[in-house]
CSV table of C-alpha atoms in Angstrom, one decimal:
chain,number,residue,atom,x,y,z
A,12,GLU,CA,-58.1,81.1,25.1
A,13,ALA,CA,-60.4,79.3,26.8
A,14,GLN,CA,-63.6,81.8,28.2
A,15,VAL,CA,-67.3,82.5,28.4
A,16,THR,CA,-68.5,85.4,26.9
A,17,GLN,CA,-71.8,87.3,27.8
A,18,ASN,CA,-73.2,90.2,25.8
A,19,PRO,CA,-74.0,93.1,26.8
A,20,ARG,CA,-72.1,93.8,28.9
A,21,TYR,CA,-74.4,96.6,30.4
A,22,LEU,CA,-78.1,97.0,29.2
A,23,ILE,CA,-80.5,99.9,30.8
A,24,THR,CA,-84.0,98.8,29.9
A,25,VAL,CA,-87.6,99.6,31.0
A,26,THR,CA,-90.1,97.6,32.5
A,27,GLY,CA,-92.2,95.2,30.2
A,28,LYS,CA,-89.7,95.2,27.1
A,29,LYS,CA,-88.3,91.8,26.5
A,30,LEU,CA,-84.8,91.0,26.4
A,31,THR,CA,-82.1,88.3,26.0
A,32,VAL,CA,-78.7,88.3,27.4
A,33,THR,CA,-76.6,85.9,25.5
A,34,CYS,CA,-73.3,83.5,27.1
A,35,SER,CA,-71.2,81.3,25.5
A,36,GLN,CA,-68.6,78.7,25.7
A,37,ASN,CA,-65.7,77.6,24.2
A,38,MET,CA,-64.8,74.8,26.6
A,39,ASN,CA,-67.0,72.4,25.3
A,40,HIS,CA,-68.6,72.4,28.8
A,41,GLU,CA,-71.6,70.3,29.6
A,42,TYR,CA,-72.8,72.3,32.6
A,43,MET,CA,-74.2,75.7,31.9
A,44,SER,CA,-75.1,78.0,34.7
A,45,TRP,CA,-76.7,81.9,35.2
A,46,TYR,CA,-76.3,83.2,38.4
A,47,ARG,CA,-77.3,87.3,40.1
A,48,GLN,CA,-75.2,88.8,42.2
A,49,ASP,CA,-77.2,91.0,44.4
A,50,PRO,CA,-75.2,93.0,47.7
A,51,GLY,CA,-75.5,91.7,50.9
A,52,LEU,CA,-76.9,88.3,48.7
A,53,GLY,CA,-73.8,87.4,46.9
A,54,LEU,CA,-74.1,85.1,44.0
A,55,ARG,CA,-77.7,83.5,43.7
A,56,GLN,CA,-78.3,80.8,41.1
A,57,ILE,CA,-81.6,81.3,38.5
A,58,TYR,CA,-81.4,78.3,36.2
A,59,TYR,CA,-78.9,75.3,35.1
A,60,SER,CA,-78.3,73.1,32.3
A,61,MET,CA,-76.7,69.8,32.8
A,62,ASN,CA,-76.6,69.5,29.0
A,63,VAL,CA,-78.3,70.1,25.8
A,64,GLU,CA,-82.1,70.4,26.1
A,65,VAL,CA,-81.6,70.2,29.5
A,66,THR,CA,-82.4,72.5,32.4
A,67,ASP,CA,-83.7,73.1,35.3
A,68,LYS,CA,-84.5,75.7,37.8
A,69,GLY,CA,-82.3,77.1,40.6
A,70,ASP,CA,-82.5,78.9,43.5
A,71,VAL,CA,-84.6,82.2,41.8
A,72,PRO,CA,-86.0,81.0,38.6
A,73,GLU,CA,-88.9,83.5,39.0
A,74,GLY,CA,-89.4,86.0,35.9
A,75,TYR,CA,-86.6,84.5,33.8
A,76,LYS,CA,-86.3,81.9,31.0
A,77,VAL,CA,-83.3,79.9,29.4
A,78,SER,CA,-82.8,77.7,26.6
A,79,ARG,CA,-79.9,75.2,25.3
A,80,LYS,CA,-80.4,74.0,22.0
A,81,GLU,CA,-76.3,74.2,21.6
A,82,LYS,CA,-73.7,72.9,23.4
A,83,ARG,CA,-71.8,76.2,23.3
A,84,ASN,CA,-74.5,78.8,24.5
A,85,PHE,CA,-77.4,79.5,27.3
A,86,PRO,CA,-79.0,82.4,26.5
A,87,LEU,CA,-80.8,83.5,29.9
A,88,ILE,CA,-84.4,85.3,28.4
A,89,LEU,CA,-86.5,88.2,30.5
A,90,GLU,CA,-89.9,88.4,28.9
A,91,SER,CA,-91.3,90.9,31.1
A,92,PRO,CA,-88.7,92.7,33.0
A,93,SER,CA,-89.5,94.4,36.1
A,94,PRO,CA,-87.0,96.8,38.6
A,95,ASN,CA,-86.5,93.9,41.1
A,96,GLN,CA,-84.4,92.5,38.2
A,97,THR,CA,-81.8,94.9,38.1
A,98,SER,CA,-78.6,92.9,38.8
A,99,LEU,CA,-75.6,92.0,38.0
A,100,TYR,CA,-75.6,88.5,36.0
A,101,PHE,CA,-73.3,86.3,35.3
A,102,CYS,CA,-73.0,83.3,32.9
A,103,ALA,CA,-70.7,80.0,34.1
A,104,SER,CA,-69.7,76.6,32.9
A,105,ARG,CA,-67.9,74.1,33.9
A,106,TRP,CA,-67.3,70.1,33.5
A,107,GLN,CA,-69.9,67.5,34.5
A,108,GLY,CA,-69.2,66.5,38.4
A,109,ALA,CA,-67.6,68.6,41.3
A,110,SER,CA,-65.0,70.7,39.0
A,111,PRO,CA,-65.2,74.0,39.1
A,112,LEU,CA,-66.9,77.1,37.9
A,113,HIS,CA,-65.8,79.2,35.1
A,114,PHE,CA,-67.4,82.7,35.0
A,115,GLY,CA,-67.9,85.4,32.3
A,116,ASN,CA,-67.4,88.9,33.2
A,117,GLY,CA,-70.8,89.8,33.7
A,118,THR,CA,-74.0,92.0,32.8
A,119,ARG,CA,-75.3,94.8,34.8
A,120,LEU,CA,-78.5,95.1,33.7
A,121,THR,CA,-81.1,98.2,35.0
A,122,VAL,CA,-84.5,98.2,34.9
A,123,THR,CA,-86.5,101.4,35.1
B,7,GLN,CA,-79.5,80.6,58.8
B,8,LYS,CA,-77.7,81.0,55.7
B,9,GLU,CA,-76.2,77.8,54.2
B,10,VAL,CA,-72.7,79.8,54.2
B,11,GLU,CA,-71.8,82.9,56.0
B,12,GLN,CA,-68.7,85.3,55.1
B,13,ASP,CA,-67.5,88.6,56.7
B,14,PRO,CA,-67.9,91.3,54.1
B,15,GLY,CA,-65.5,93.0,55.5
B,16,PRO,CA,-64.3,95.4,54.3
B,17,LEU,CA,-60.5,95.1,55.0
B,18,SER,CA,-57.8,96.9,54.6
B,19,VAL,CA,-54.1,95.9,55.7
B,20,PRO,CA,-50.8,97.4,54.7
B,21,GLU,CA,-48.7,95.4,51.8
B,22,GLY,CA,-46.6,92.5,53.0
B,23,ALA,CA,-49.2,91.5,55.9
B,24,ILE,CA,-50.7,88.0,56.2
B,25,VAL,CA,-54.3,88.2,55.2
B,26,SER,CA,-56.7,85.7,57.0
B,27,LEU,CA,-59.9,85.3,55.3
B,28,ASN,CA,-62.8,83.0,56.5
B,29,CYS,CA,-66.4,81.2,56.2
B,30,THR,CA,-68.6,79.1,57.9
B,31,TYR,CA,-71.1,76.9,56.9
B,32,SER,CA,-74.0,74.9,58.1
B,33,ASN,CA,-74.2,72.0,55.5
B,34,SER,CA,-72.1,68.7,57.1
B,35,ALA,CA,-72.9,67.4,53.3
B,36,PHE,CA,-70.2,70.4,51.8
B,37,GLN,CA,-67.2,68.1,51.0
B,38,TYR,CA,-66.0,70.6,47.8
B,39,PHE,CA,-64.7,73.5,48.6
B,40,MET,CA,-63.2,76.7,46.7
B,41,TRP,CA,-62.3,80.4,46.8
B,42,TYR,CA,-62.8,82.5,44.0
B,43,ARG,CA,-61.4,86.5,43.3
B,44,GLN,CA,-63.2,89.1,41.6
B,45,TYR,CA,-61.9,91.9,40.8
B,46,SER,CA,-64.0,94.8,40.1
B,47,ARG,CA,-66.2,95.0,36.9
B,48,LYS,CA,-65.0,91.2,36.4
B,49,GLY,CA,-66.4,88.1,36.6
B,50,PRO,CA,-65.3,85.4,39.8
B,51,GLU,CA,-61.8,83.7,38.9
B,52,LEU,CA,-61.2,80.3,40.8
B,53,LEU,CA,-58.1,80.6,43.3
B,54,MET,CA,-58.2,77.8,45.5
B,55,TYR,CA,-60.1,74.1,45.0
B,56,THR,CA,-59.7,71.5,47.8
B,57,TYR,CA,-61.8,68.4,48.5
B,58,SER,CA,-62.7,67.6,52.3
B,59,SER,CA,-60.6,68.5,55.3
B,60,GLY,CA,-56.8,69.8,55.1
B,61,ASN,CA,-54.7,72.3,53.6
B,62,LYS,CA,-53.6,73.2,50.0
B,63,GLU,CA,-50.8,75.8,49.0
B,64,ASP,CA,-50.6,77.4,46.2
B,65,GLY,CA,-47.7,80.0,46.0
B,66,ARG,CA,-48.9,82.9,48.1
B,67,PHE,CA,-52.2,81.5,49.0
B,68,THR,CA,-53.1,78.4,51.6
B,69,ALA,CA,-56.4,77.1,51.8
B,70,GLN,CA,-57.5,75.5,54.9
B,71,VAL,CA,-60.6,73.0,55.6
B,72,ASP,CA,-62.0,72.4,58.9
B,73,LYS,CA,-64.8,70.0,58.4
B,74,SER,CA,-65.2,69.1,61.9
B,75,SER,CA,-65.7,73.1,63.0
B,76,LYS,CA,-67.3,73.6,59.0
B,77,TYR,CA,-65.1,76.3,58.8
B,78,ILE,CA,-62.9,77.1,55.8
B,79,SER,CA,-60.0,79.9,55.5
B,80,LEU,CA,-58.1,81.7,53.0
B,81,PHE,CA,-54.6,82.6,53.8
B,82,ILE,CA,-52.6,85.1,51.7
B,83,ARG,CA,-48.9,85.8,52.7
B,84,ASP,CA,-47.1,88.9,51.6
B,85,SER,CA,-49.9,90.6,50.8
B,86,GLN,CA,-49.9,92.9,47.3
B,87,PRO,CA,-51.8,95.9,46.3
B,88,SER,CA,-52.8,93.4,42.9
B,89,ASP,CA,-54.6,91.1,45.9
B,90,SER,CA,-56.8,93.7,46.3
B,91,ALA,CA,-60.5,92.5,45.3
B,92,THR,CA,-63.2,90.8,46.5
B,93,TYR,CA,-62.8,87.0,47.8
B,94,LEU,CA,-65.6,84.8,47.7
B,95,CYS,CA,-66.0,81.4,49.4
B,96,ALA,CA,-68.0,78.6,47.3
B,97,MET,CA,-68.9,75.2,48.1
B,98,SER,CA,-70.9,72.1,47.2
B,99,ALA,CA,-72.1,68.5,48.0
B,100,SER,CA,-70.9,65.5,46.3
B,101,GLY,CA,-73.2,65.3,43.1
B,102,ALA,CA,-75.0,68.4,44.0
B,103,ASN,CA,-75.7,70.8,40.8
B,104,ASN,CA,-75.4,73.9,42.9
B,105,LEU,CA,-72.2,76.0,44.5
B,106,PHE,CA,-73.3,77.9,47.5
B,107,PHE,CA,-71.5,81.3,47.8
B,108,GLY,CA,-71.0,83.5,50.6
B,109,THR,CA,-71.2,87.3,50.4
B,110,GLY,CA,-67.7,87.8,49.4
B,111,THR,CA,-65.3,89.8,51.7
B,112,ARG,CA,-63.6,93.1,50.1
B,113,LEU,CA,-59.8,93.3,50.5
B,114,THR,CA,-58.1,96.4,49.9
B,115,VAL,CA,-54.1,96.1,50.4
B,116,ILE,CA,-52.5,99.5,50.6
B,117,PRO,CA,-48.7,100.3,49.2
């Protein structure tokens, strides 16, 4: 089954404790992206990757890092999480060009 | 001004009703328009995908794009309780790396 898989689904952590949210897709998509979803603000792009070893900032990149060492994986790293990063995070992938995004089922992160 | 505006609702309708969901946008460069459906505790899933102006129909769903008015719509005919979800509009310009999303409209279809 074609899918984008994120782990973990739920994560509670404390301020400053480094964490990684993993994302993997099995559709051989070149493009991958991370979004956060907040009430009243909708989905906002954090980082995206056009292909292996090619990443770029989205609209809200502060406090986040990403890497793309393999085509299928695109982890999101929070080196020093803060409470304002409490949110619902989605990984997504697509073919190059204007094709639609395929989303994972989300990771709900709470930073206390 | 946000790039994409969408009424958050919530919207409650009886089963069988026709539902109209709408978004307006400000960027005239947008050419690709999408509607996503998001169930609770799930990721958004693509419902409709259209290019430029016009209508597209898929079963009970019809997407309309009016570029002259910068206005897009999603119509749901014979709405079902299983249609209860949040509906997100999204759009992008040609060659762009980002999709711009509306904040979503929460729909409840009452049996």
